[in-house]
Short mmCIF file of C-alpha atoms and ligand atoms in Angstrom, two decimals:
data_model
loop_
_atom_site.label_atom_id
_atom_site.label_comp_id
_atom_site.label_asym_id
_atom_site.label_seq_id
_atom_site.Cartn_x
_atom_site.Cartn_y
_atom_site.Cartn_z
CA UNK A 1 0.42 0.12 0.02
CA UNK A 2 1.44 3.38 -1.10
CA UNK A 3 2.23 5.76 1.69
CA UNK A 4 3.82 9.02 2.85
CA UNK A 5 5.44 9.66 5.87
CA UNK A 6 6.92 12.98 7.93
CA UNK A 7 9.80 12.05 9.23
CA UNK A 8 10.98 15.67 10.03
CA UNK A 9 9.61 19.27 10.15
CA UNK A 10 6.47 18.88 12.46
CA UNK A 11 6.26 20.40 15.04
CA UNK A 12 9.40 22.61 14.17
CA UNK A 13 10.78 24.73 11.38
CA UNK A 14 13.80 21.90 10.60
CA UNK A 15 14.76 18.77 9.62
CA UNK A 16 12.66 17.89 6.33
CA UNK A 17 11.81 14.61 5.39
CA UNK A 18 9.19 12.93 4.10
CA UNK A 19 8.98 9.15 2.46
CA UNK A 20 6.89 8.25 0.01
CA UNK A 21 6.50 4.40 -0.85
CA UNK A 22 4.95 2.94 -3.66
CA UNK A 23 5.01 -0.22 -5.74
CA UNK A 24 7.97 -1.26 -3.15
CA UNK A 25 9.78 1.51 -3.86
CA UNK A 26 10.99 4.41 -1.48
CA UNK A 27 11.61 8.00 -2.18
CA UNK A 28 12.60 10.85 0.00
CA UNK A 29 11.74 13.87 -0.49
CA UNK A 30 14.20 16.17 1.23
CA UNK A 31 16.84 15.22 3.60
CA UNK A 32 17.29 18.08 6.34
CA UNK A 33 19.49 18.85 9.17
CA UNK A 34 17.21 19.93 12.42
CA UNK A 35 18.46 23.21 13.28
CA UNK A 36 17.53 25.04 16.19
CA UNK A 37 17.76 24.61 20.42
CA UNK A 38 19.86 21.51 21.61
CA UNK A 39 16.94 19.06 22.15
CA UNK A 40 16.05 19.58 18.43
CA UNK A 41 19.77 19.40 17.63
CA UNK A 42 20.33 16.09 19.30
CA UNK A 43 17.57 14.48 17.04
CA UNK A 44 20.02 14.49 14.23
CA UNK A 45 22.09 11.69 16.33
CA UNK A 46 18.86 9.47 16.43
CA UNK A 47 18.76 6.80 13.62
CA UNK A 48 16.09 6.85 11.31
CA UNK A 49 13.17 4.85 11.60
CA UNK A 50 14.28 3.09 8.21
CA UNK A 51 17.45 1.65 7.07
CA UNK A 52 19.09 4.25 4.73
CA UNK A 53 20.01 1.68 2.52
CA UNK A 54 16.78 0.72 2.01
CA UNK A 55 15.81 4.08 0.42
CA UNK A 56 16.05 4.03 -3.42
CA UNK A 57 15.92 7.96 -4.50
CA UNK A 58 15.98 11.07 -2.76
CA UNK A 59 14.84 14.55 -4.39
CA UNK A 60 15.25 18.03 -3.51
CA UNK A 61 12.91 21.11 -2.69
CA UNK A 62 16.12 23.41 -2.29
CA UNK A 63 19.50 23.55 -1.26
CA UNK A 64 18.84 25.00 2.49
CA UNK A 65 20.63 23.02 5.28
CA UNK A 66 17.00 22.00 6.93
CA UNK A 67 16.46 20.49 3.52
CA UNK A 68 19.45 19.13 2.53
CA UNK A 69 21.98 18.82 6.03
CA UNK A 70 21.28 15.31 6.24
CA UNK A 71 22.80 14.40 3.08
CA UNK A 72 26.31 13.68 4.13
CA UNK A 73 25.02 11.79 7.22
CA UNK A 74 22.46 9.41 5.55
CA UNK A 75 25.12 8.71 2.86
CA UNK A 76 27.66 7.73 5.40
CA UNK A 77 24.84 5.47 7.20
CA UNK A 78 24.18 3.49 3.98
CA UNK A 79 22.11 5.18 1.24
CA UNK A 80 23.19 4.50 -2.03
CA UNK A 81 20.90 6.09 -4.97
CA UNK A 82 20.89 9.27 -6.75
CA UNK A 83 20.15 12.55 -5.31
CA UNK A 84 17.77 14.46 -7.49
CA UNK A 85 18.43 18.24 -7.85
CA UNK A 86 18.07 20.94 -10.44
CA UNK A 87 21.45 22.77 -11.07
CA UNK A 88 21.04 25.74 -9.20
CA UNK A 89 20.35 23.23 -6.19
CA UNK A 90 23.11 21.43 -6.90
CA UNK A 91 25.44 24.62 -7.19
CA UNK A 92 24.39 25.36 -3.68
CA UNK A 93 24.43 22.29 -2.11
CA UNK A 94 28.19 22.44 -3.09
CA UNK A 95 28.84 25.66 -0.86
CA UNK A 96 26.08 24.62 1.78
CA UNK A 97 27.10 21.10 2.33
CA UNK A 98 30.85 22.03 2.68
CA UNK A 99 29.94 24.72 4.77
CA UNK A 100 27.47 22.78 7.14
CA UNK A 101 30.33 20.16 7.25
CA UNK A 102 32.87 22.46 8.11
CA UNK A 103 31.08 23.92 10.92
CA UNK A 104 30.34 20.94 12.41
CA UNK A 105 33.93 19.99 12.78
CA UNK A 106 35.08 23.34 13.73
CA UNK A 107 32.63 23.62 16.59
CA UNK A 108 33.52 20.15 17.68
CA UNK A 109 37.28 21.18 17.30
CA UNK A 110 36.26 24.20 19.22
CA UNK A 111 34.34 22.50 22.13
CA UNK A 112 37.49 19.95 22.95
CA UNK A 113 39.89 22.70 22.78
CA UNK A 114 37.49 24.60 25.46
CA UNK A 115 36.54 21.64 26.87
CA UNK A 116 33.01 22.91 27.18
CA UNK A 117 31.45 19.81 25.81
CA UNK A 118 29.82 17.21 28.14
CA UNK A 119 30.71 14.73 25.30
CA UNK A 120 34.46 14.06 25.62
CA UNK A 121 35.67 14.01 23.00
CA UNK A 122 32.91 16.17 21.10
CA UNK A 123 32.74 14.36 17.40
CA UNK A 124 31.31 16.19 14.60
CA UNK A 125 27.78 14.89 12.83
CA UNK A 126 29.76 14.43 9.41
CA UNK A 127 32.83 15.44 8.02
CA UNK A 128 33.91 17.57 5.05
CA UNK A 129 34.78 14.20 3.63
CA UNK A 130 31.55 12.97 4.51
CA UNK A 131 29.77 15.92 2.49
CA UNK A 132 32.40 15.29 -0.31
CA UNK A 133 31.17 11.56 -0.95
CA UNK A 134 27.23 12.74 -0.58
CA UNK A 135 28.20 15.26 -3.33
CA UNK A 136 28.99 12.25 -5.72
CA UNK A 137 25.05 11.11 -5.76
CA UNK A 138 23.82 13.97 -6.81
CA UNK A 139 22.14 14.00 -10.44
CA UNK A 140 20.60 17.31 -12.32
CA UNK A 141 17.10 17.52 -13.03
CA UNK A 142 15.06 20.04 -15.23
CA UNK A 143 14.17 23.19 -13.89
CA UNK A 144 10.65 22.83 -14.84
CA UNK A 145 9.67 20.12 -17.04
CA UNK A 146 8.45 16.75 -15.82
CA UNK A 147 10.83 14.05 -14.57
CA UNK A 148 10.07 10.40 -14.17
CA UNK A 149 12.15 8.65 -11.52
CA UNK A 150 11.00 5.43 -12.11
CA UNK A 151 7.17 3.65 -12.54
CA UNK A 152 5.86 4.67 -9.40
CA UNK A 153 7.28 8.85 -9.09
CA UNK A 154 7.01 11.26 -11.48
CA UNK A 155 8.36 14.71 -10.29
CA UNK A 156 7.13 18.25 -11.79
CA UNK A 157 8.66 20.94 -10.26
CA UNK A 158 8.17 24.78 -9.98
CA UNK A 159 9.62 27.67 -8.88
CA UNK A 160 8.61 28.47 -5.28
CA UNK A 161 10.53 31.82 -5.79
CA UNK A 162 12.58 31.11 -1.87
CA UNK A 163 16.40 30.93 -2.99
CA UNK A 164 18.15 29.91 -6.26
CA UNK A 165 16.65 26.70 -7.49
CA UNK A 166 13.82 26.76 -4.67
CA UNK A 167 11.04 24.28 -5.95
CA UNK A 168 7.43 22.93 -4.75
CA UNK A 169 7.28 19.80 -5.95
CA UNK A 170 4.17 18.07 -7.49
CA UNK A 171 4.63 14.24 -7.39
CA UNK A 172 2.71 11.97 -9.05
CA UNK A 173 2.57 8.36 -7.40
CA UNK A 174 1.47 5.37 -9.45
CA UNK A 175 0.65 1.97 -7.89
CA UNK A 176 -1.55 -0.55 -9.48
CA UNK A 177 -2.68 1.39 -12.43
CA UNK A 178 -3.86 3.95 -9.92
CA UNK A 179 -2.32 7.84 -9.92
CA UNK A 180 -2.65 10.73 -7.10
CA UNK A 181 -0.72 13.68 -6.93
CA UNK A 182 1.09 15.16 -3.55
CA UNK A 183 2.36 18.48 -3.72
CA UNK A 184 5.43 19.34 -1.78
CA UNK A 185 5.27 23.39 -1.17
CA UNK A 186 9.36 23.26 -0.11
CA UNK A 187 9.73 27.24 1.29
CA UNK A 188 7.21 29.49 0.00
CA UNK A 189 9.00 32.68 -1.00
CA UNK A 190 7.37 36.60 -1.21
CA UNK A 191 5.72 37.86 -3.78
CA UNK A 192 7.05 41.32 -5.35
CA UNK A 193 10.82 40.81 -4.32
CA UNK A 194 14.02 42.46 -4.86
CA UNK A 195 15.67 39.55 -6.70
CA UNK A 196 13.97 36.16 -7.22
CA UNK A 197 10.65 35.66 -9.27
CA UNK A 198 7.26 35.24 -7.41
CA UNK A 199 6.02 31.92 -5.76
CA UNK A 200 4.69 30.08 -9.29
CA UNK A 201 1.40 29.05 -8.66
CA UNK A 202 0.36 24.73 -9.12
CA UNK A 203 -3.01 23.88 -10.15
CA UNK A 204 -3.91 20.19 -9.09
CA UNK A 205 -3.15 18.15 -6.28
CA UNK A 206 -4.84 15.40 -4.15
CA UNK A 207 -2.84 16.02 -1.28
CA UNK A 208 -0.57 19.23 -0.20
CA UNK A 209 2.26 19.65 2.36
CA UNK A 210 2.62 23.06 2.80
CA UNK A 211 5.03 24.72 5.11
CA UNK A 212 3.77 27.50 7.81
CA UNK A 213 7.24 28.78 9.60
CA UNK A 214 5.14 32.49 9.29
CA UNK A 215 1.54 31.05 9.50
CA UNK A 216 0.74 33.12 12.62
CA UNK A 217 2.03 36.35 11.14
CA UNK A 218 2.69 38.79 8.50
CA UNK A 219 5.58 40.57 7.61
CA UNK A 220 5.94 44.73 8.10
CA UNK A 221 4.78 46.47 5.16
CA UNK A 222 7.91 49.18 5.48
CA UNK A 223 9.81 48.87 2.58
CA UNK A 224 12.75 46.77 3.18
CA UNK A 225 15.16 49.58 1.70
CA UNK A 226 14.06 51.96 4.21
CA UNK A 227 14.09 49.49 7.40
CA UNK A 228 17.56 49.00 6.58
CA UNK A 229 18.69 52.58 5.48
CA UNK A 230 17.13 54.00 9.24
CA UNK A 231 19.02 51.66 10.82
CA UNK A 232 22.01 51.74 9.03
CA UNK A 233 21.92 55.99 9.39
CA UNK A 234 21.09 55.71 13.00
CA UNK A 235 24.06 53.14 14.10
CA UNK A 236 26.58 55.01 11.84
CA UNK A 237 26.04 58.04 13.62
CA UNK A 238 26.83 56.57 16.59
CA UNK A 239 29.97 54.96 15.73
CA UNK A 240 28.53 51.71 16.00
CA UNK A 241 28.87 48.39 14.05
CA UNK A 242 26.11 46.37 12.48
CA UNK A 243 26.17 42.84 12.68
CA UNK A 244 23.70 40.66 10.50
CA UNK A 245 23.27 36.90 11.08
CA UNK A 246 22.91 35.75 7.62
CA UNK A 247 24.70 32.66 5.32
CA UNK A 248 26.89 34.28 2.80
CA UNK A 249 25.00 33.27 -0.08
CA UNK A 250 21.32 33.84 -0.96
CA UNK A 251 19.87 36.65 1.83
CA UNK A 252 23.32 38.10 1.93
CA UNK A 253 22.86 39.04 -1.78
CA UNK A 254 19.70 40.34 -1.46
CA UNK A 255 21.02 42.94 1.42
CA UNK A 256 24.00 43.94 -0.24
CA UNK A 257 22.07 44.56 -3.46
CA UNK A 258 19.98 46.95 -1.07
CA UNK A 259 22.92 48.75 0.51
CA UNK A 260 24.69 49.31 -2.78
CA UNK A 261 21.20 51.04 -4.24
CA UNK A 262 21.43 53.24 -0.57
CA UNK A 263 24.85 54.21 -1.13
CA UNK A 264 24.40 55.18 -4.55
CA UNK A 265 21.51 57.01 -4.05
CA UNK A 266 22.86 58.23 -1.63
CA UNK A 267 20.74 57.58 1.50
CA UNK A 268 23.57 56.24 3.74
CA UNK A 269 27.14 56.85 4.01
CA UNK A 270 29.45 53.89 2.17
CA UNK A 271 30.36 51.92 5.15
CA UNK A 272 33.07 48.69 4.83
CA UNK A 273 30.80 45.20 4.59
CA UNK A 274 32.37 42.34 5.73
CA UNK A 275 31.29 39.02 4.31
CA UNK A 276 32.95 36.62 7.03
CA UNK A 277 32.53 32.81 5.83
CA UNK A 278 34.73 30.18 4.49
CA UNK A 279 32.40 30.34 1.88
CA UNK A 280 32.60 33.79 0.91
CA UNK A 281 33.02 34.15 -2.57
CA UNK A 282 31.92 36.50 -5.41
CA UNK A 283 28.60 34.79 -6.18
CA UNK A 284 27.37 37.27 -8.72
CA UNK A 285 28.04 34.45 -11.30
CA UNK A 286 25.72 31.96 -9.74
CA UNK A 287 22.90 34.46 -10.20
CA UNK A 288 24.46 35.01 -14.08
CA UNK A 289 24.16 31.23 -14.26
CA UNK A 290 20.89 30.82 -13.17
CA UNK A 291 18.81 33.40 -14.43
CA UNK A 292 15.70 32.14 -14.87
CA UNK A 293 15.29 32.06 -11.18
CA UNK A 294 15.42 35.81 -10.75
CA UNK A 295 14.12 39.24 -12.37
CA UNK A 296 15.46 40.30 -15.83
CA UNK A 297 15.78 44.13 -14.35
CA UNK A 298 18.19 42.83 -12.13
CA UNK A 299 20.61 41.97 -15.01
CA UNK A 300 19.58 45.36 -16.95
CA UNK A 301 20.63 46.99 -14.13
CA UNK A 302 23.90 45.11 -13.79
CA UNK A 303 24.56 45.57 -17.58
CA UNK A 304 23.60 49.90 -17.16
CA UNK A 305 25.81 50.41 -14.12
CA UNK A 306 28.86 48.57 -15.11
CA UNK A 307 29.73 47.62 -11.53
CA UNK A 308 28.60 44.35 -9.22
CA UNK A 309 25.08 44.95 -8.17
CA UNK A 310 25.50 42.54 -5.49
CA UNK A 311 28.25 44.31 -3.80
CA UNK A 312 28.85 47.27 -1.76
CA UNK A 313 31.29 49.83 -3.02
CA UNK A 314 33.75 48.81 -0.21
CA UNK A 315 33.07 44.79 0.30
CA UNK A 316 35.88 42.44 1.91
CA UNK A 317 35.38 38.79 1.68
CA UNK A 318 37.28 37.77 4.83
CA UNK A 319 38.18 33.51 4.31
CA UNK A 320 40.66 33.00 6.94
CA UNK A 321 40.29 32.45 10.76
CA UNK A 322 43.32 35.35 11.19
CA UNK A 323 41.27 37.81 8.81
CA UNK A 324 38.04 37.07 10.60
CA UNK A 325 39.84 38.08 13.73
CA UNK A 326 41.01 41.26 12.42
CA UNK A 327 37.65 42.55 11.89
CA UNK A 328 37.49 42.92 15.81
CA UNK A 329 40.12 45.55 15.16
CA UNK A 330 37.64 47.88 13.35
CA UNK A 331 36.32 50.58 15.47
CA UNK A 332 34.45 52.41 12.80
CA UNK A 333 31.19 52.10 11.46
CA UNK A 334 30.70 49.00 9.78
CA UNK A 335 28.24 46.27 8.61
CA UNK A 336 29.78 42.36 9.08
CA UNK A 337 27.29 39.72 7.98
CA UNK A 338 28.40 36.21 8.98
CA UNK A 339 26.43 32.40 9.34
CA UNK A 340 24.92 30.76 11.18
CA UNK A 341 21.70 32.52 10.49
CA UNK A 342 20.22 31.69 13.65
CA UNK A 343 23.46 32.07 15.68
CA UNK A 344 23.82 28.02 16.69
CA UNK A 345 27.20 28.07 15.95
CA UNK A 346 30.04 29.45 13.47
CA UNK A 347 32.23 32.88 13.15
CA UNK A 348 28.92 34.82 14.13
CA UNK A 349 29.39 33.87 17.88
CA UNK A 350 32.45 35.51 17.96
CA UNK A 351 31.44 38.99 16.44
CA UNK A 352 28.63 38.73 18.88
CA UNK A 353 30.69 38.15 21.73
CA UNK A 354 32.78 41.01 20.68
CA UNK A 355 29.90 43.49 19.43
CA UNK A 356 26.40 42.75 21.81
CA UNK A 357 28.46 44.58 25.02
CA UNK A 358 28.35 47.57 23.60
CA UNK A 359 25.19 49.71 23.31
CA UNK A 360 26.50 51.64 20.03
CA UNK A 361 26.16 48.55 17.92
CA UNK A 362 23.09 46.84 16.18
CA UNK A 363 22.46 43.02 15.62
CA UNK A 364 19.68 43.00 12.77
CA UNK A 365 17.79 39.53 12.38
CA UNK A 366 16.67 39.12 8.35
CA UNK A 367 16.04 35.65 8.88
CA UNK A 368 13.49 33.25 10.94
CA UNK A 369 15.12 32.41 14.35
CA UNK A 370 13.84 29.21 16.07
CA UNK A 371 12.83 28.02 19.23
CA UNK A 372 15.68 27.78 21.46
CA UNK A 373 18.71 29.51 19.67
CA UNK A 374 20.35 32.46 20.68
CA UNK A 375 18.79 34.06 18.11
CA UNK A 376 15.61 33.93 19.45
CA UNK A 377 16.83 34.55 22.48
CA UNK A 378 18.36 38.11 21.84
CA UNK A 379 14.76 38.81 19.58
CA UNK A 380 12.69 38.20 22.88
CA UNK A 381 14.91 40.35 24.81
CA UNK A 382 17.34 38.39 26.68
CA UNK A 383 20.05 40.35 28.26
CA UNK A 384 22.41 37.69 29.41
CA UNK A 385 23.62 35.85 26.07
CA UNK A 386 25.53 32.24 26.91
CA UNK A 387 28.45 31.70 24.29
CA UNK A 388 30.93 29.08 24.24
CA UNK A 389 30.22 28.88 28.17
CA UNK A 390 30.86 32.55 28.78
CA UNK A 391 28.23 34.82 29.74
CA UNK A 392 27.95 38.19 27.40
CA UNK A 393 26.22 41.13 28.39
CA UNK A 394 23.32 42.29 25.54
CA UNK A 395 23.76 46.24 25.10
CA UNK A 396 23.62 46.14 21.58
CA UNK A 397 20.49 47.31 20.15
CA UNK A 398 18.79 44.16 18.36
CA UNK A 399 15.88 44.57 15.20
CA UNK A 400 14.47 42.05 13.38
CA UNK A 401 13.47 42.86 9.66
CA UNK A 402 11.59 40.12 8.34
CA UNK A 403 10.98 42.22 5.25
CA UNK A 404 14.16 40.04 4.34
CA UNK A 405 12.52 36.75 5.18
CA UNK A 406 12.87 34.22 2.36
CA UNK A 407 9.53 32.74 3.67
CA UNK A 408 6.38 34.04 2.84
CA UNK A 409 4.07 35.13 5.77
CA UNK A 410 0.59 34.22 6.14
CA UNK A 411 -1.10 35.98 3.38
CA UNK A 412 1.25 35.28 1.17
CA UNK A 413 0.91 31.54 2.08
CA UNK A 414 -2.85 31.84 1.59
CA UNK A 415 -2.27 33.26 -1.69
CA UNK A 416 0.05 30.44 -3.03
CA UNK A 417 -2.48 28.08 -1.96
CA UNK A 418 -5.21 30.01 -3.62
CA UNK A 419 -3.40 29.40 -6.98
CA UNK A 420 -4.88 25.67 -6.50
CA UNK A 421 -7.99 25.55 -8.58
CA UNK A 422 -9.76 23.53 -6.42
CA UNK A 423 -9.43 22.09 -2.83
CA UNK A 424 -7.33 19.34 -1.85
CA UNK A 425 -8.57 16.01 -0.07
CA UNK A 426 -6.33 17.06 2.73
CA UNK A 427 -3.56 19.96 3.22
CA UNK A 428 -0.92 18.78 5.90
CA UNK A 429 0.93 21.69 7.59
CA UNK A 430 4.69 21.13 8.13
CA UNK A 431 7.61 23.05 8.75
CA UNK A 432 6.02 25.76 11.49
CA UNK A 433 6.67 25.62 15.38
CA UNK A 434 3.18 24.52 16.93
CA UNK A 435 1.58 27.86 17.36
CA UNK A 436 2.26 29.02 14.10
CA UNK A 437 1.11 25.94 11.94
CA UNK A 438 -2.20 25.90 14.75
CA UNK A 439 -2.81 29.47 13.62
CA UNK A 440 -2.07 29.12 9.85
CA UNK A 441 -4.72 25.98 10.11
CA UNK A 442 -7.70 28.05 11.43
CA UNK A 443 -6.46 31.10 8.84
CA UNK A 444 -7.30 28.02 5.87
CA UNK A 445 -10.52 26.68 7.25
CA UNK A 446 -12.09 30.14 7.40
CA UNK A 447 -10.52 31.25 4.14
CA UNK A 448 -10.60 28.56 1.75
CA UNK A 449 -12.82 25.86 3.93
CA UNK A 450 -10.32 23.20 3.40
CA UNK A 451 -9.29 20.00 5.54
CA UNK A 452 -6.56 20.90 7.30
CA UNK A 453 -3.93 19.01 9.65
CA UNK A 454 -0.88 19.23 11.56
CA UNK A 455 0.63 15.91 11.60
CA UNK A 456 3.00 14.70 14.02
CA UNK A 457 6.48 13.29 13.76
CA UNK A 458 5.99 9.54 12.21
CA UNK A 459 2.31 10.15 11.01
CA UNK A 460 1.76 9.14 7.55
CA UNK A 461 -1.59 8.76 5.01
CA UNK A 462 -2.57 6.72 1.86
CA UNK A 463 -2.00 9.26 -0.82
CA UNK A 464 -5.01 6.88 -2.84
CA UNK A 465 -7.40 6.89 0.31
ZN1 ZN B 1 14.26 27.20 2.76
#
């Protein structure tokens, strides 16, 4: 009997893993890492309820680590099938999976050096070598055209407008001459964005699995450039630094694009910007290579201007640890972008240790901060940050600018769902913390009159029912 099982991203915004079984074959949709508080991260060490070697294929919605970061581990544990992803997702995964592995190794080393871990020795979940091994199993699939995996499974991707390569997947499951379609939303992006396309509507589904990260709220209506200009001017005037937790690829380019425009207009002073990451690179090439994923106007401006629209006037890519440490010596106004985006590890922790105690500085959060993370603690007004076993007083200004979120808000999610021409038999809400998923369930029932379920870990359903 065919079955779809929720193996992650239920009751939380990370760890996306959905297993489809039909005709004796197994397809895993996404293979994400649990990210967030300690309890959640610990789940990455639990064995999967099924043998990784018994999974035939994996298909990815997009490259973010909460959808792909478990790949190195699942390959290490025995998975040997193809990992299907489009070209942009493949490109991004080469950066993201290596970075994730690097982070696991660096944090384990640091924990051992400082002896603050309860595990002796602290071990990485996987290594850079494991990530390289997993990348060998990638096979590219078309950006938009249907792709047949096997007699049981056909995948039709559409642009989700969330990051380069991001897709919603309409999967047709066939068994004993019957077919059913299940749509996996992936992460749904925003409408009228600075760089990326709008999320594409999908016409038909028997069942839909939809994310609900921001299901209980709408993003502020202040335009992102205005929000960022206000903060930059205020902080520069008082001589402070701005720290932005963000991965080197994706939102960092949206931020740079807007900062660059604000400098040119000029609505803000030119301030040196540091992209501090072992993965930092000029990623404009990536955007040029995947033109179908973003708006044409962005490229026209690139040509007209002659410069790189994805860089501010004074940008420093700091890759080595020594270069990273030197940023501490910058005492004049500057912008520092570094990962991880939820402050659960990585170089951002060193910058926060340096910058949090000074009231002239500001920390700007452009992305979702999951429950149990340092990011959430700071956003909720915490004044005593625990970083690497130290107590760090929080005096810096803390700001959320969720206009920069790559996720659609409540209204945008309803808009995307409204694109279906008929109600599904059931909508499952995943990838949301319980209050967001529950609130959005009420919204959808009220606005669309659909049957909605918020599933629990391990729940499953029959797509032919
Ligand atoms: Zn995502």
